[in-house]
PDB file of C-alpha atoms in Angstrom:
ATOM      1  CA  UNK R  16       0.015  -0.034   0.017  1.00 76.00           C
ATOM      2  CA  UNK R  17       1.507   3.332  -1.111  1.00 82.00           C
ATOM      3  CA  UNK R  18       0.478   6.589   0.604  1.00 86.00           C
ATOM      4  CA  UNK R  19       1.555  10.124   0.048  1.00 89.00           C
ATOM      5  CA  UNK R  20       1.090  12.851   2.676  1.00 89.00           C
ATOM      6  CA  UNK R  21       1.761  16.584   2.008  1.00 92.00           C
ATOM      7  CA  UNK R  22       2.240  18.791   5.066  1.00 90.00           C
ATOM      8  CA  UNK R  23       4.242  21.850   6.170  1.00 90.00           C
ATOM      9  CA  UNK R  24       6.853  22.722   8.770  1.00 89.00           C
ATOM     10  CA  UNK R  25       7.762  26.086  10.224  1.00 90.00           C
ATOM     11  CA  UNK R  26      11.418  27.220  10.347  1.00 85.00           C
ATOM     12  CA  UNK R  27      11.497  30.605  12.126  1.00 88.00           C
ATOM     13  CA  UNK R  28       8.902  32.705  10.304  1.00 90.00           C
ATOM     14  CA  UNK R  29       9.139  30.624   6.964  1.00 88.00           C
ATOM     15  CA  UNK R  30       6.919  27.634   6.089  1.00 89.00           C
ATOM     16  CA  UNK R  31       8.464  24.711   4.176  1.00 89.00           C
ATOM     17  CA  UNK R  32       6.592  22.096   2.265  1.00 90.00           C
ATOM     18  CA  UNK R  33       7.031  18.520   3.532  1.00 88.00           C
ATOM     19  CA  UNK R  34       6.237  15.607   1.251  1.00 87.00           C
ATOM     20  CA  UNK R  35       6.197  12.138   2.875  1.00 85.00           C
ATOM     21  CA  UNK R  36       5.711   8.890   0.981  1.00 85.00           C
ATOM     22  CA  UNK R  37       5.121   5.582   2.723  1.00 84.00           C
ATOM     23  CA  UNK R  38       4.949   2.075   1.229  1.00 82.00           C
ATOM     24  CA  UNK R  39       3.771  -0.746   3.476  1.00 81.00           C
ATOM     25  CA  UNK R  40       4.458  -4.367   2.353  1.00 81.00           C
ATOM     26  CA  UNK R  41       5.110  -7.763   3.783  1.00 83.00           C
ATOM     27  CA  UNK R  42       8.681  -8.692   4.547  1.00 79.00           C
ATOM     28  CA  UNK R  43      11.443  -7.396   6.886  1.00 83.00           C
ATOM     29  CA  UNK R  44      10.967  -4.044   8.496  1.00 80.00           C
ATOM     30  CA  UNK R  45      13.145  -1.265   6.905  1.00 79.00           C
ATOM     31  CA  UNK R  46      13.397   2.446   7.237  1.00 79.00           C
ATOM     32  CA  UNK R  47      14.938   4.643   4.551  1.00 76.00           C
ATOM     33  CA  UNK R  48      15.466   8.481   4.654  1.00 75.00           C
ATOM     34  CA  UNK R  49      15.815   9.931   1.202  1.00 75.00           C
ATOM     35  CA  UNK R  50      16.848  13.406   0.352  1.00 74.00           C
ATOM     36  CA  UNK R  51      18.577  15.896   2.681  1.00 70.00           C
ATOM     37  CA  UNK R  52      17.506  14.962   6.214  1.00 65.00           C
ATOM     38  CA  UNK R  53      18.331  17.227   9.194  1.00 69.00           C
ATOM     39  CA  UNK R  54      21.305  16.345  11.439  1.00 70.00           C
ATOM     40  CA  UNK R  55      18.824  15.463  14.238  1.00 65.00           C
ATOM     41  CA  UNK R  56      17.720  12.368  12.291  1.00 60.00           C
ATOM     42  CA  UNK R  57      21.191  10.835  11.926  1.00 57.00           C
TER      43      UNK R  57
END
């Protein structure tokens, strides 16, 4: 099952678009961060 969520995050007084895509399937659990994640995620 593939789902796409569009949201927003605030950084100071600016708003940034956040696009999250999720794919749920049978098998081993995995987590991938694609793009330029913030240093807090590492």
